[in-house]
Coordinates of N, CA and C in Angstrom, one line a residue:
M301 N 140.9 166.3 185.7 CA 139.6 166.6 185.7 C 138.8 165.3 185.9
G302 N 139.3 164.1 185.3 CA 138.4 162.9 185.4 C 139.1 162.1 186.6
R303 N 139.9 162.3 187.4 CA 140.5 161.6 188.4 C 139.7 162.1 189.8
G304 N 139.2 160.9 190.6 CA 138.6 161.4 191.6 C 137.2 161.5 191.6
P305 N 136.4 162.2 192.3 CA 134.9 162.2 192.4 C 134.6 163.5 191.4
G306 N 135.5 164.5 191.2 CA 135.1 165.4 190.3 C 134.6 165.1 188.7
G307 N 135.5 163.9 188.3 CA 135.0 163.5 187.2 C 133.7 162.7 187.0
V308 N 133.4 161.9 188.3 CA 132.2 161.2 188.4 C 131.0 162.2 188.1
W309 N 131.1 163.3 189.0 CA 130.3 164.3 189.1 C 130.0 165.1 187.7
C310 N 131.1 165.2 187.0 CA 131.0 166.1 185.9 C 130.4 165.2 184.8
T311 N 130.6 163.9 184.9 CA 129.9 162.8 183.8 C 128.4 162.8 184.2
L312 N 128.1 162.6 185.5 CA 126.8 162.5 185.9 C 126.0 163.9 185.3
V313 N 126.6 165.1 185.6 CA 125.9 166.2 185.2 C 125.7 166.1 183.7
L314 N 126.9 165.9 182.8 CA 126.7 166.0 181.4 C 125.8 164.9 181.0
L315 N 125.6 163.8 181.6 CA 124.8 162.6 181.0 C 123.4 163.1 181.6
A316 N 123.0 163.9 182.4 CA 121.7 164.4 182.7 C 121.3 165.4 181.6
V317 N 122.3 166.4 181.1 CA 122.1 167.1 180.2 C 121.9 166.6 178.7
V318 N 122.3 165.6 178.7 CA 122.2 164.8 177.3 C 120.7 164.1 177.3
A319 N 120.2 163.6 178.6 CA 119.1 163.1 178.6 C 118.0 164.0 178.4
A320 N 118.2 165.0 179.0 CA 117.3 166.3 179.0 C 117.2 166.6 177.5
V321 N 118.0 166.7 176.8 CA 117.9 167.2 175.3 C 117.7 166.0 174.5
A322 N 117.8 164.8 174.7 CA 117.8 163.6 173.7 C 116.5 163.6 173.1
F323 N 115.4 164.0 174.1 CA 114.0 163.7 173.4 C 113.7 164.8 172.1
Q324 N 114.5 165.8 172.3 CA 114.5 166.8 171.0 C 115.2 166.4 169.8
F325 N 116.0 165.3 169.9 CA 117.2 164.8 169.0 C 116.5 164.0 167.8
K326 N 115.4 163.2 168.3 CA 114.7 162.3 167.3 C 114.2 163.0 166.0
P327 N 113.4 164.1 166.3 CA 112.7 164.8 165.3 C 113.9 165.4 164.3
M328 N 115.0 165.7 164.8 CA 116.0 166.1 163.8 C 116.4 165.4 162.8
H329 N 115.9 164.3 162.7 CA 116.4 163.0 161.7 C 115.3 163.1 160.4
L330 N 114.3 164.0 160.8 CA 113.4 164.3 159.7 C 113.8 165.5 158.9
G331 N 114.9 166.2 159.4 CA 115.4 167.2 158.6 C 114.9 168.4 159.5
D332 N 115.8 169.4 159.3 CA 115.6 170.7 159.9 C 114.4 171.4 159.8
D333 N 113.7 171.6 158.7 CA 112.4 172.2 158.6 C 111.3 171.4 159.1
V334 N 111.2 170.1 159.2 CA 110.4 169.3 159.9 C 110.4 169.4 161.6
A335 N 111.9 169.4 161.9 CA 112.2 169.5 163.4 C 111.7 171.1 163.8
A336 N 112.2 172.1 163.0 CA 111.5 173.3 163.6 C 110.1 173.5 163.5
G337 N 109.5 172.8 162.5 CA 108.1 173.0 162.7 C 107.2 172.1 163.8
L338 N 108.0 171.4 164.3 CA 107.7 170.6 165.5 C 107.9 171.3 167.0
G339 N 108.9 172.4 166.7 CA 109.2 173.3 167.8 C 110.8 173.0 168.2
V340 N 111.4 172.1 167.6 CA 112.7 172.0 168.0 C 113.7 173.0 167.6
R341 N 114.4 173.6 168.4 CA 115.4 174.5 167.9 C 116.9 173.9 167.7
F342 N 117.0 173.2 166.5 CA 117.9 172.5 166.2 C 119.1 173.0 166.3
G343 N 119.5 174.2 166.1 CA 120.8 175.0 166.1 C 121.3 174.7 167.7
R344 N 120.5 175.0 168.5 CA 120.6 174.9 170.1 C 121.0 173.6 170.4
V345 N 120.0 172.6 170.0 CA 120.3 171.1 170.4 C 121.4 170.8 170.0
R346 N 121.7 170.9 168.7 CA 123.2 170.5 167.9 C 124.2 171.1 169.0
A347 N 124.4 172.3 169.2 CA 125.4 172.9 170.0 C 125.6 172.2 171.5
V348 N 124.3 172.1 172.0 CA 124.6 171.4 173.4 C 125.0 170.0 173.1
L349 N 124.5 169.2 172.3 CA 124.9 167.9 172.0 C 126.4 167.9 171.8
L350 N 126.7 168.8 171.1 CA 128.1 168.8 170.5 C 129.3 169.0 171.7
L351 N 128.7 170.1 172.4 CA 129.5 170.3 173.5 C 129.6 169.2 174.6
C352 N 128.5 168.5 174.8 CA 128.4 167.4 175.7 C 129.4 166.4 175.2
A353 N 129.3 166.1 173.9 CA 130.1 165.0 173.6 C 131.6 165.3 173.5
V354 N 132.1 166.4 173.5 CA 133.4 166.9 173.6 C 133.7 166.8 175.1
L355 N 133.1 167.2 176.0 CA 133.3 167.3 177.4 C 133.3 165.9 177.8
L356 N 132.3 165.0 177.4 CA 132.4 163.7 178.0 C 133.5 162.9 177.4
A357 N 134.3 163.1 176.2 CA 135.4 162.6 175.7 C 136.4 163.0 176.4
A358 N 136.4 164.4 176.9 CA 137.5 164.9 177.6 C 137.7 164.4 179.0
V359 N 136.5 164.1 179.6 CA 136.4 163.5 180.9 C 137.0 162.0 180.9
G360 N 136.4 161.3 179.8 CA 137.0 159.9 179.7 C 138.4 159.9 179.5
V361 N 139.0 160.7 178.6 CA 140.4 160.7 178.3 C 141.2 161.1 179.5
S362 N 140.8 162.0 180.3 CA 141.2 162.6 181.6 C 141.3 161.6 182.7
A363 N 140.3 160.6 182.7 CA 140.3 159.6 183.6 C 141.2 158.3 183.2
A364 N 141.2 157.8 182.1 CA 141.9 156.8 181.7 C 143.2 157.2 181.0
G365 N 143.4 158.2 180.5 CA 144.6 158.4 180.1 C 144.6 158.8 178.4
P366 N 145.6 159.4 177.9 CA 145.4 159.7 176.3 C 145.7 158.3 175.5
V367 N 146.1 157.1 176.0 CA 146.5 155.9 175.1 C 144.9 155.4 174.7
P368 N 144.1 155.1 175.7 CA 142.7 154.6 175.2 C 142.0 155.7 174.4
F369 N 142.3 156.7 174.4 CA 141.9 157.9 173.3 C 141.6 157.2 172.1
V370 N 142.5 156.3 171.6 CA 142.6 155.5 170.4 C 141.1 155.1 170.1
A371 N 140.7 154.4 171.1 CA 139.2 153.5 171.0 C 138.2 154.7 170.6
L372 N 138.4 156.1 170.8 CA 137.5 156.9 170.3 C 137.8 157.4 168.9
V373 N 139.1 157.5 168.4 CA 139.5 157.8 166.8 C 139.3 156.7 165.9
A374 N 139.9 155.4 166.5 CA 140.1 154.4 165.5 C 138.9 154.0 164.7
P375 N 137.6 154.0 165.3 CA 136.5 153.6 164.8 C 135.9 154.5 163.6
Q376 N 136.2 155.9 163.7 CA 135.9 156.9 163.2 C 136.7 156.9 161.8
V377 N 137.9 156.7 162.0 CA 138.7 156.6 160.8 C 138.6 155.5 160.0
A378 N 138.4 154.3 160.7 CA 138.0 153.1 160.0 C 136.6 153.2 159.2
M379 N 135.8 153.7 159.8 CA 134.5 154.0 159.1 C 134.4 154.9 157.7
R380 N 135.4 155.9 157.9 CA 135.7 156.8 156.7 C 136.8 156.0 155.6
L381 N 137.7 155.2 156.2 CA 138.4 154.3 155.1 C 137.5 153.4 154.3
A382 N 136.6 152.6 155.2 CA 136.0 151.4 154.6 C 134.7 152.1 153.9
R383 N 134.2 153.3 154.2 CA 133.2 153.8 153.5 C 131.8 153.2 154.0
W384 N 131.7 152.7 155.3 CA 130.5 152.0 155.9 C 129.8 153.0 156.7
P385 N 128.6 152.8 156.6 CA 127.7 153.8 157.5 C 127.9 153.7 159.1
T386 N 128.3 152.3 159.5 CA 128.8 152.1 161.0 C 130.3 151.5 161.0
P387 N 130.6 151.8 162.2 CA 132.2 151.5 162.4 C 132.2 150.0 162.4
P388 N 133.3 149.7 161.1 CA 133.6 148.0 161.0 C 134.4 147.5 162.3
V389 N 134.2 146.4 162.9 CA 135.0 146.1 164.2 C 136.2 145.8 164.0
I390 N 136.7 144.9 162.8 CA 138.0 144.5 162.4 C 138.8 145.7 161.8
A391 N 138.3 146.4 161.3 CA 139.0 147.5 160.5 C 139.1 148.3 161.8
S392 N 138.3 148.7 162.5 CA 138.5 149.6 163.7 C 139.8 149.2 164.7
G393 N 139.9 147.9 164.8 CA 140.8 147.1 165.6 C 142.1 147.4 165.0
L394 N 142.2 147.2 163.4 CA 143.6 147.4 162.8 C 144.1 148.8 162.8
V395 N 143.1 149.8 162.6 CA 143.3 151.2 162.7 C 144.0 151.7 164.1
G396 N 143.3 151.2 165.0 CA 143.6 151.4 166.4 C 145.1 150.9 166.8
A397 N 145.3 149.7 166.1 CA 146.7 148.9 166.2 C 147.8 149.7 165.6
L398 N 147.5 150.2 164.3 CA 148.3 151.2 163.5 C 148.5 152.3 164.1
L399 N 147.5 152.9 164.8 CA 147.8 154.5 165.3 C 148.6 154.2 166.5
L400 N 148.2 153.1 167.2 CA 149.0 153.0 168.6 C 150.6 152.7 168.2
I401 N 150.9 151.8 167.3 CA 152.3 151.5 166.8 C 153.0 152.6 166.1
G402 N 152.2 153.4 165.3 CA 152.8 154.4 164.5 C 153.1 155.6 165.7
S403 N 152.4 155.9 166.6 CA 152.5 156.7 167.9 C 153.7 156.4 168.5
D404 N 153.6 155.1 168.9 CA 154.9 154.6 169.7 C 156.2 154.7 168.9
L405 N 156.2 154.4 167.5 CA 157.4 154.5 166.8 C 157.9 156.3 166.7
V406 N 156.8 156.9 166.7 CA 157.2 158.5 166.7 C 157.7 159.0 167.9
A407 N 157.1 158.5 168.9 CA 157.6 158.8 170.4 C 159.1 158.3 170.6
R408 N 159.3 157.2 170.2 CA 160.6 156.6 170.6 C 161.6 156.9 169.6
A409 N 161.5 157.1 168.4 CA 162.3 157.0 167.4 C 162.5 158.3 166.7
A410 N 161.4 159.0 166.4 CA 161.5 160.1 165.5 C 161.7 161.3 166.2
L411 N 161.2 161.5 167.4 CA 161.3 162.7 168.1 C 162.9 162.8 169.0
P412 N 163.5 164.0 168.9 CA 164.8 164.0 169.7 C 164.7 163.8 171.3
I413 N 163.5 163.9 171.7 CA 163.3 163.7 173.3 C 162.3 162.7 173.3
G414 N 162.3 162.0 174.4 CA 161.6 160.7 174.6 C 160.3 161.4 175.1
L415 N 159.3 161.0 174.3 CA 157.8 161.5 175.1 C 157.0 160.2 175.1
P416 N 156.1 160.3 176.3 CA 155.2 159.3 176.4 C 154.2 159.1 175.1
V417 N 154.0 157.6 174.6 CA 153.1 157.4 173.4 C 151.7 158.1 173.8
G418 N 151.2 158.3 174.9 CA 150.0 159.0 174.9 C 150.1 160.3 174.5
V419 N 151.1 161.1 174.8 CA 151.2 162.5 174.2 C 151.1 162.7 172.7
V420 N 151.9 161.7 172.0 CA 151.8 161.5 170.8 C 150.6 161.2 170.3
T421 N 149.9 160.2 170.8 CA 148.6 159.8 170.3 C 147.4 160.8 170.4
A422 N 147.6 161.7 171.6 CA 146.7 162.7 171.8 C 146.7 163.8 170.9
V423 N 148.3 164.3 170.4 CA 148.6 165.1 169.6 C 147.9 165.1 168.2
I424 N 148.1 163.9 167.7 CA 147.7 163.2 166.4 C 146.2 162.9 166.3
G425 N 145.4 162.4 167.4 CA 144.0 162.0 167.4 C 143.0 163.2 167.8
G426 N 143.7 163.9 168.8 CA 142.7 165.1 169.4 C 142.1 166.3 168.4
P427 N 143.2 166.6 167.5 CA 142.6 167.3 166.4 C 141.9 166.7 165.3
F428 N 142.3 165.4 165.0 CA 141.3 164.7 164.1 C 140.1 164.4 164.7
L429 N 139.9 164.2 165.9 CA 138.5 164.1 166.5 C 137.7 165.2 166.6
V430 N 138.4 166.2 166.8 CA 137.7 167.7 166.8 C 137.2 168.0 165.6
Y431 N 137.9 167.7 164.5 CA 137.5 167.8 162.9 C 136.5 167.1 162.6
L432 N 136.3 165.9 163.0 CA 135.4 165.1 162.7 C 134.0 165.3 163.3
L433 N 134.0 165.9 164.6 CA 132.9 166.3 165.4 C 132.1 167.6 164.6
V434 N 133.3 168.8 164.3 CA 132.9 169.8 163.6 C 132.2 169.4 162.3
R435 N 132.9 168.6 161.6 CA 132.4 168.3 160.2 C 130.8 167.7 160.4
A436 N 130.8 166.9 161.4 CA 129.5 166.1 161.6 C 128.4 167.3 161.8
N437 N 129.0 168.1 162.5 CA 127.8 169.1 163.1 C 127.6 170.3 161.8
L438 N 128.5 170.4 160.9 CA 128.2 171.4 160.0 C 127.1 170.6 158.8
R439 N 126.9 169.2 159.0 CA 126.0 168.8 157.8 C 124.5 169.1 158.1

């Protein structure tokens, strides 16, 4: 999906959708009641932004391969481990390195068949990223 011009067009369309919905996102920081009072359909806005986030991540991973997927997952894991409101840079790098090294060890030694490290990384990180997105959307 991400290789060739199809990925570029998909990214441009998704970014246009995000830009069209982004102005409705700011009032949502004031709470659901205030946003609803201002005319924002927060359930719909959240669903559209969540879908766009998932699809943009999918396009990025399909274009670059599953190993760079670590860059999407590591900061989220580090942020939760460090209990910081924003992703810490050094902890994100350490978590990313550990995740990639662990995936490589599993791919080479723990499995009876040799799998590319990207497959193991995607199997570990994919469900976790979906879990984080769903959990953040439920708040």
